[in-house]
Short mmCIF file of C-alpha atoms and ligand atoms in Angstrom, two decimals:
data_model
loop_
_atom_site.label_atom_id
_atom_site.label_comp_id
_atom_site.label_asym_id
_atom_site.label_seq_id
_atom_site.Cartn_x
_atom_site.Cartn_y
_atom_site.Cartn_z
CA MET A 127 11.21 -14.62 30.95
CA GLU A 128 7.61 -13.52 30.37
CA HIS A 129 4.82 -16.09 30.33
CA ILE A 130 2.42 -15.08 27.58
CA ILE A 131 -0.75 -16.21 25.84
CA ILE A 132 -1.41 -14.96 22.32
CA ASP A 133 -5.12 -14.58 21.62
CA THR A 134 -5.45 -14.31 17.87
CA ASP A 135 -7.54 -14.47 14.68
CA PRO A 136 -4.86 -15.55 12.18
CA GLY A 137 -4.55 -13.44 9.87
CA VAL A 138 -1.36 -12.44 8.03
CA ASP A 139 0.00 -10.13 10.73
CA ASP A 140 -1.24 -12.49 13.44
CA ALA A 141 0.93 -15.14 11.80
CA LEU A 142 3.94 -12.82 11.94
CA ALA A 143 3.15 -12.06 15.60
CA ILE A 144 3.09 -15.80 16.39
CA LEU A 145 6.38 -16.34 14.52
CA LEU A 146 8.02 -13.43 16.39
CA ALA A 147 6.80 -14.64 19.79
CA PHE A 148 8.13 -18.17 19.29
CA ALA A 149 11.42 -16.77 18.00
CA SER A 150 11.95 -14.62 21.11
CA PRO A 151 13.91 -16.03 24.07
CA GLU A 152 12.37 -13.36 26.35
CA LEU A 153 8.95 -14.98 25.94
CA ASN A 154 7.50 -18.30 26.96
CA VAL A 155 4.35 -18.89 24.92
CA GLU A 156 2.05 -20.84 27.24
CA ALA A 157 -0.90 -21.10 24.84
CA VAL A 158 -2.37 -19.78 21.65
CA THR A 159 -6.09 -19.06 21.87
CA ILE A 160 -8.24 -18.42 18.83
CA VAL A 161 -11.05 -15.93 18.29
CA VAL A 162 -13.26 -15.19 15.30
CA GLY A 163 -12.22 -12.06 13.42
CA ASN A 164 -10.13 -11.91 10.27
CA VAL A 165 -11.39 -15.40 9.41
CA SER A 166 -13.84 -17.89 10.92
CA LEU A 167 -12.94 -19.58 14.20
CA GLU A 168 -12.43 -22.85 12.34
CA GLN A 169 -10.12 -21.36 9.71
CA GLY A 170 -8.20 -19.37 12.32
CA SER A 171 -7.69 -22.53 14.38
CA VAL A 172 -6.35 -24.46 11.39
CA ASN A 173 -4.03 -21.55 10.54
CA ALA A 174 -2.59 -21.46 14.06
CA LEU A 175 -2.02 -25.23 14.05
CA LYS A 176 -0.30 -24.99 10.66
CA LEU A 177 2.02 -22.27 11.95
CA LEU A 178 2.97 -24.20 15.08
CA GLU A 179 3.61 -27.28 12.98
CA PHE A 180 5.80 -25.20 10.65
CA LEU A 181 7.78 -24.14 13.73
CA GLY A 182 7.99 -27.71 15.03
CA VAL A 183 6.14 -26.74 18.22
CA ASP A 184 3.93 -29.54 19.52
CA ASP A 185 3.76 -28.82 23.25
CA VAL A 186 1.83 -25.55 23.34
CA PRO A 187 -1.97 -25.79 23.54
CA VAL A 188 -4.02 -24.17 20.80
CA ALA A 189 -7.55 -23.65 22.08
CA ALA A 190 -10.59 -22.37 20.20
CA GLY A 191 -12.73 -19.64 21.69
CA ALA A 192 -15.56 -17.42 20.53
CA VAL A 193 -17.29 -18.26 17.29
CA LYS A 194 -18.97 -14.84 17.17
CA PRO A 195 -18.79 -11.45 18.93
CA MET A 196 -20.68 -11.01 22.22
CA LEU A 197 -23.73 -9.25 20.80
CA ARG A 198 -23.23 -8.96 17.07
CA GLY A 199 -22.60 -10.92 13.91
CA SER A 200 -19.06 -11.32 12.65
CA ARG A 201 -17.54 -9.89 9.47
CA ASP A 202 -14.29 -11.31 8.21
CA ALA A 203 -11.33 -9.41 6.74
CA ARG A 204 -10.42 -11.88 4.00
CA SER A 205 -10.19 -8.98 1.53
CA VAL A 206 -7.02 -8.01 3.43
CA HIS A 207 -5.74 -11.40 4.59
CA GLY A 208 -6.68 -13.58 1.60
CA ASP A 209 -9.23 -16.41 1.43
CA THR A 210 -7.45 -18.63 3.96
CA GLY A 211 -6.25 -15.73 6.11
CA LEU A 212 -2.60 -16.52 5.41
CA GLY A 213 -2.20 -14.44 2.25
CA GLU A 214 -0.47 -16.51 -0.42
CA ALA A 215 1.25 -18.83 2.05
CA VAL A 216 0.42 -22.50 1.58
CA LEU A 217 1.26 -24.74 4.52
CA PRO A 218 0.51 -28.48 4.80
CA GLU A 219 -2.66 -29.62 6.56
CA PRO A 220 -1.73 -29.88 10.24
CA ARG A 221 -1.44 -33.13 12.13
CA LEU A 222 -1.59 -31.20 15.40
CA ARG A 223 -5.02 -31.02 16.99
CA LEU A 224 -6.84 -28.37 19.01
CA ASP A 225 -6.75 -28.64 22.78
CA SER A 226 -9.96 -30.11 24.19
CA ARG A 227 -10.40 -27.07 26.48
CA THR A 228 -12.00 -23.81 25.41
CA ALA A 229 -9.92 -20.65 25.09
CA VAL A 230 -11.48 -19.25 28.27
CA GLU A 231 -10.71 -22.44 30.21
CA VAL A 232 -7.08 -22.30 29.10
CA ILE A 233 -6.74 -18.59 29.94
CA LEU A 234 -8.21 -19.13 33.43
CA GLN A 235 -6.06 -22.20 34.12
CA LYS A 236 -2.88 -20.48 32.98
CA ALA A 237 -3.75 -17.45 35.14
CA ASP A 238 -3.85 -19.81 38.14
CA GLU A 239 -0.65 -21.55 37.09
CA TYR A 240 1.35 -18.34 36.58
CA GLU A 241 -0.41 -16.21 39.20
CA GLY A 242 0.75 -12.59 38.75
CA GLU A 243 3.19 -13.48 35.99
CA LEU A 244 1.01 -14.07 32.94
CA THR A 245 0.70 -11.50 30.16
CA LEU A 246 -2.07 -11.75 27.60
CA ILE A 247 -1.38 -10.47 24.10
CA PRO A 248 -4.73 -10.26 22.31
CA VAL A 249 -4.20 -9.37 18.66
CA GLY A 250 -7.75 -9.99 17.48
CA PRO A 251 -11.20 -8.91 18.68
CA LEU A 252 -11.44 -8.99 22.49
CA THR A 253 -14.30 -11.51 22.71
CA ASN A 254 -12.34 -14.29 24.46
CA ILE A 255 -10.69 -11.90 26.91
CA ALA A 256 -14.02 -10.30 27.84
CA ALA A 257 -15.51 -13.76 28.33
CA ALA A 258 -12.65 -14.66 30.69
CA VAL A 259 -13.11 -11.40 32.63
CA LEU A 260 -16.87 -11.97 32.91
CA ALA A 261 -16.35 -15.59 33.98
CA ARG A 262 -13.85 -14.57 36.66
CA PRO A 263 -13.58 -10.81 37.33
CA ARG A 264 -10.66 -11.28 39.73
CA ILE A 265 -8.52 -12.57 36.84
CA VAL A 266 -7.48 -8.91 36.48
CA GLU A 267 -5.51 -9.31 39.73
CA GLN A 268 -3.93 -12.53 38.53
CA LEU A 269 -2.56 -11.11 35.27
CA GLU A 270 0.65 -9.17 34.98
CA ARG A 271 -0.85 -7.16 32.16
CA VAL A 272 -2.73 -7.23 28.87
CA VAL A 273 -1.14 -5.78 25.74
CA ILE A 274 -3.63 -5.55 22.89
CA MET A 275 -3.34 -4.69 19.25
CA GLY A 276 -6.39 -2.51 18.86
CA GLY A 277 -7.80 0.97 18.64
CA ALA A 278 -7.41 4.21 16.71
CA PHE A 279 -6.87 6.92 19.27
CA GLY A 280 -6.19 10.04 17.21
CA LEU A 281 -3.10 10.78 19.28
CA THR A 282 -0.71 10.72 16.33
CA PRO A 283 -1.31 11.72 12.70
CA TYR A 284 -1.79 8.01 11.93
CA GLY A 285 -4.55 7.28 14.45
CA LYS A 286 -7.38 7.13 11.90
CA GLY A 287 -9.86 4.32 11.36
CA ASN A 288 -9.36 1.35 9.06
CA VAL A 289 -12.91 -0.02 9.12
CA ASN A 290 -14.78 3.28 9.33
CA SER A 291 -13.42 6.81 9.72
CA VAL A 292 -12.60 6.42 13.40
CA ALA A 293 -12.43 2.73 14.37
CA GLU A 294 -9.88 -0.04 14.13
CA PHE A 295 -11.01 -3.54 13.07
CA ASN A 296 -10.39 -5.51 16.30
CA ILE A 297 -12.30 -3.05 18.48
CA TRP A 298 -14.98 -2.49 15.81
CA HIS A 299 -15.61 -6.24 15.48
CA ASP A 300 -16.65 -6.60 19.11
CA PRO A 301 -16.96 -3.18 20.75
CA GLU A 302 -18.89 -4.49 23.77
CA ALA A 303 -16.12 -6.98 24.52
CA ALA A 304 -13.55 -4.20 24.20
CA GLN A 305 -15.47 -2.03 26.68
CA VAL A 306 -15.61 -4.95 29.16
CA VAL A 307 -11.82 -5.27 28.95
CA PHE A 308 -11.19 -1.50 29.09
CA ASP A 309 -13.44 -1.29 32.17
CA SER A 310 -12.02 -4.35 33.90
CA GLY A 311 -9.24 -2.65 35.81
CA VAL A 312 -6.54 -4.87 34.29
CA PRO A 313 -3.19 -3.16 33.56
CA LEU A 314 -3.76 -2.49 29.87
CA THR A 315 -1.51 -1.30 27.04
CA ALA A 316 -2.95 -0.61 23.59
CA VAL A 317 -0.91 -0.78 20.40
CA GLY A 318 -3.26 0.85 17.90
CA LEU A 319 -3.26 2.27 14.41
CA ASP A 320 -1.61 5.43 15.81
CA VAL A 321 1.64 3.50 15.65
CA THR A 322 1.04 0.48 13.44
CA THR A 323 0.27 2.58 10.35
CA ASP A 324 3.26 4.87 10.86
CA PRO A 325 5.37 4.24 7.72
CA SER A 326 8.53 3.84 9.81
CA ASN A 327 7.06 0.63 11.31
CA GLN A 328 5.76 -0.85 8.06
CA MET A 329 7.12 -3.37 5.59
CA SER A 330 8.17 -1.50 2.46
CA LYS A 331 8.29 -3.02 -1.02
CA GLU A 332 12.08 -3.02 -0.70
CA MET A 333 11.99 -4.91 2.59
CA HIS A 334 9.58 -7.42 1.07
CA GLY A 335 11.87 -7.84 -1.94
CA GLU A 336 14.84 -8.45 0.35
CA ILE A 337 12.94 -11.10 2.29
CA ASP A 338 11.69 -12.72 -0.90
CA GLY A 339 15.21 -12.91 -2.26
CA LEU A 340 16.66 -14.79 0.71
CA GLY A 341 15.36 -18.13 -0.50
CA THR A 342 14.99 -19.84 2.88
CA GLU A 343 11.84 -21.58 4.07
CA ARG A 344 11.23 -19.00 6.83
CA ALA A 345 11.81 -16.04 4.53
CA GLY A 346 9.59 -17.64 1.89
CA LEU A 347 6.74 -17.98 4.39
CA VAL A 348 6.96 -14.31 5.41
CA ALA A 349 7.21 -13.17 1.78
CA ASP A 350 4.16 -15.26 0.84
CA LEU A 351 2.16 -14.00 3.81
CA TYR A 352 2.66 -10.39 2.75
CA ARG A 353 2.94 -10.67 -1.05
CA GLY A 354 -0.68 -9.71 -1.75
CA ASN A 355 -0.69 -6.76 0.65
CA VAL A 356 2.59 -5.38 -0.62
CA MET A 357 1.62 -5.85 -4.27
CA ARG A 358 -1.73 -4.12 -3.71
CA ARG A 359 -0.51 -1.13 -1.70
CA GLY A 360 3.26 -0.97 -2.07
CA TYR A 361 3.71 -1.52 1.69
CA ALA A 362 2.15 -3.50 4.55
CA SER A 363 1.32 -2.59 8.14
CA LEU A 364 2.69 -5.10 10.65
CA HIS A 365 0.04 -4.43 13.31
CA ASP A 366 0.08 -7.51 15.55
CA PRO A 367 3.83 -8.18 15.90
CA ILE A 368 4.23 -4.67 17.34
CA ALA A 369 2.13 -5.78 20.33
CA VAL A 370 4.47 -8.77 20.78
CA ALA A 371 7.51 -6.49 20.46
CA ALA A 372 6.03 -4.20 23.14
CA VAL A 373 6.13 -7.14 25.56
CA LEU A 374 9.52 -8.61 24.68
CA ALA A 375 11.20 -5.16 24.56
CA PRO A 376 8.96 -2.72 26.49
CA ASP A 377 11.25 0.25 25.81
CA ILE A 378 10.62 -0.12 22.09
CA VAL A 379 7.32 1.78 22.52
CA GLY A 380 6.42 5.14 24.00
CA VAL A 381 3.07 5.40 25.80
CA GLU A 382 0.67 8.01 27.12
CA ARG A 383 -1.83 7.15 29.83
CA HIS A 384 -5.46 8.05 29.08
CA ARG A 385 -9.09 7.34 29.91
CA VAL A 386 -10.47 5.43 26.92
CA ASP A 387 -14.03 4.27 26.26
CA VAL A 388 -15.48 2.44 23.29
CA GLU A 389 -18.35 3.68 21.13
CA CYS A 390 -20.95 0.90 21.23
CA VAL A 391 -24.15 2.74 20.21
CA SER A 392 -23.57 4.70 17.01
CA GLU A 393 -23.28 2.76 13.75
CA LEU A 394 -21.39 5.65 12.15
CA SER A 395 -18.58 5.60 14.71
CA ARG A 396 -18.97 2.02 15.99
CA GLY A 397 -15.82 0.84 17.74
CA GLN A 398 -14.19 4.25 18.12
CA THR A 399 -11.75 4.27 21.03
CA VAL A 400 -12.66 7.63 22.53
CA VAL A 401 -9.86 9.30 24.50
CA LYS A 402 -11.18 11.58 27.24
CA ARG A 403 -9.66 15.00 26.58
CA ARG A 404 -12.27 17.67 27.16
CA PHE A 405 -10.84 21.15 27.07
CA HIS A 406 -11.82 22.27 30.56
CA ARG A 407 -12.06 18.81 32.15
CA PRO A 408 -8.99 16.65 31.55
CA ALA A 409 -9.26 13.08 32.77
CA ASP A 410 -8.50 12.46 36.41
CA PRO A 411 -5.43 10.16 36.78
CA GLU A 412 -7.64 7.88 38.91
CA GLU A 413 -9.98 7.16 36.00
CA MET A 414 -7.25 6.55 33.41
CA ASN A 415 -7.37 2.97 32.19
CA VAL A 416 -5.04 2.50 29.21
CA ASP A 417 -1.41 3.08 28.33
CA VAL A 418 -1.80 4.06 24.70
CA CYS A 419 1.22 3.61 22.43
CA VAL A 420 2.15 6.79 20.61
CA SER A 421 5.58 5.87 19.28
CA VAL A 422 7.60 2.82 18.24
CA ASP A 423 11.30 2.56 17.47
CA GLY A 424 10.64 1.41 13.92
CA GLU A 425 14.23 0.57 13.06
CA ARG A 426 14.57 -1.67 16.10
CA PHE A 427 11.18 -3.28 15.54
CA LEU A 428 11.84 -4.07 11.87
CA GLY A 429 15.28 -5.34 12.90
CA LEU A 430 13.64 -7.78 15.31
CA VAL A 431 11.36 -9.04 12.55
CA MET A 432 14.25 -9.45 10.11
CA ASP A 433 16.66 -11.06 12.57
CA ARG A 434 14.35 -13.28 14.55
CA VAL A 435 11.59 -14.23 12.15
CA VAL A 436 13.16 -13.96 8.72
CA ARG A 437 16.79 -14.92 9.41
CA GLY A 438 16.08 -17.07 12.47
CA VAL A 439 18.70 -15.50 14.78
CA SER A 440 17.80 -14.07 18.20
C1 BDR B 644 -6.01 -5.57 13.08
O1 BDR B 644 -7.10 -6.11 12.34
C2 BDR B 644 -6.73 -7.30 11.74
O2 BDR B 644 -7.16 -7.36 10.41
C3 BDR B 644 -5.24 -7.43 11.89
O3 BDR B 644 -4.89 -8.78 12.09
C4 BDR B 644 -4.93 -6.61 13.11
O4 BDR B 644 -5.05 -7.37 14.29
C5 BDR B 644 -5.61 -4.25 12.45
O5 BDR B 644 -6.70 -3.37 12.45
CA1 CA B 645 -5.20 -9.82 14.25
#
């Protein structure tokens, strides 16, 4: 059983990631920590509380973290995730309350509690994780690993940007935080757009229609989360749950190890995750810092979503 913390900016696909994690017997969710990103910190916190209440979970702390990126202003993604961040899903106002600790306090305390056995799954900008690393650099030795959803690495035909030509939203939103995490020495896996926008891992219109037709409360929630995205584009990328799947079933992804740095200076390419691959000077294995996902077993992944989240069987 893996002890995990989901650090998130809910968000439609963040919501699906949370639902998948709680539906997975391989994972013990120790906390949900919130970061600004897709929506404000306040809205993201309410969304997480609503989701836990929907699941009937009242014993997992939800702790709020960064209200803005380390050095920059924030820009939400409500054009993708809807005004509330949860697409067309409407959940009751939560009775659950936020934990009195900050996200960083919870991350540090859980790292002590599960020394060597805690995995962080950040599926939003890396602001909270960078803050934890800066507060206690040796946390990198206390964590089993960090599996992020973030980056566009150009290693597959799908590794293009979604916020500019070369950058992915989570890294773009707080590139300095991402560089802190990439430089920290923590065992790091990145699930980026190279795999999450591969059509074989996406929700098709047909899959959405099947979910919508099931008529259960769980299926209704998933259908409502994704209705807008699927109606607009005819499909939806399920970015964040792929990071959760990579932890609960590590062999579901294929990885390549690389040296990756984040573009923090240029506005044009802000947030690009630059893979070192110079023609005459390949990266030295010693300097490689990220296992970058380059493939996902899409059938298995979508099966996990359908079985565990939509149908509620594990
Ligand atoms: C990432 O950005 C957010 O909008 C999604 O929740 C996901 O984490 C994809 O670029
Ligand atoms: Ca997210």
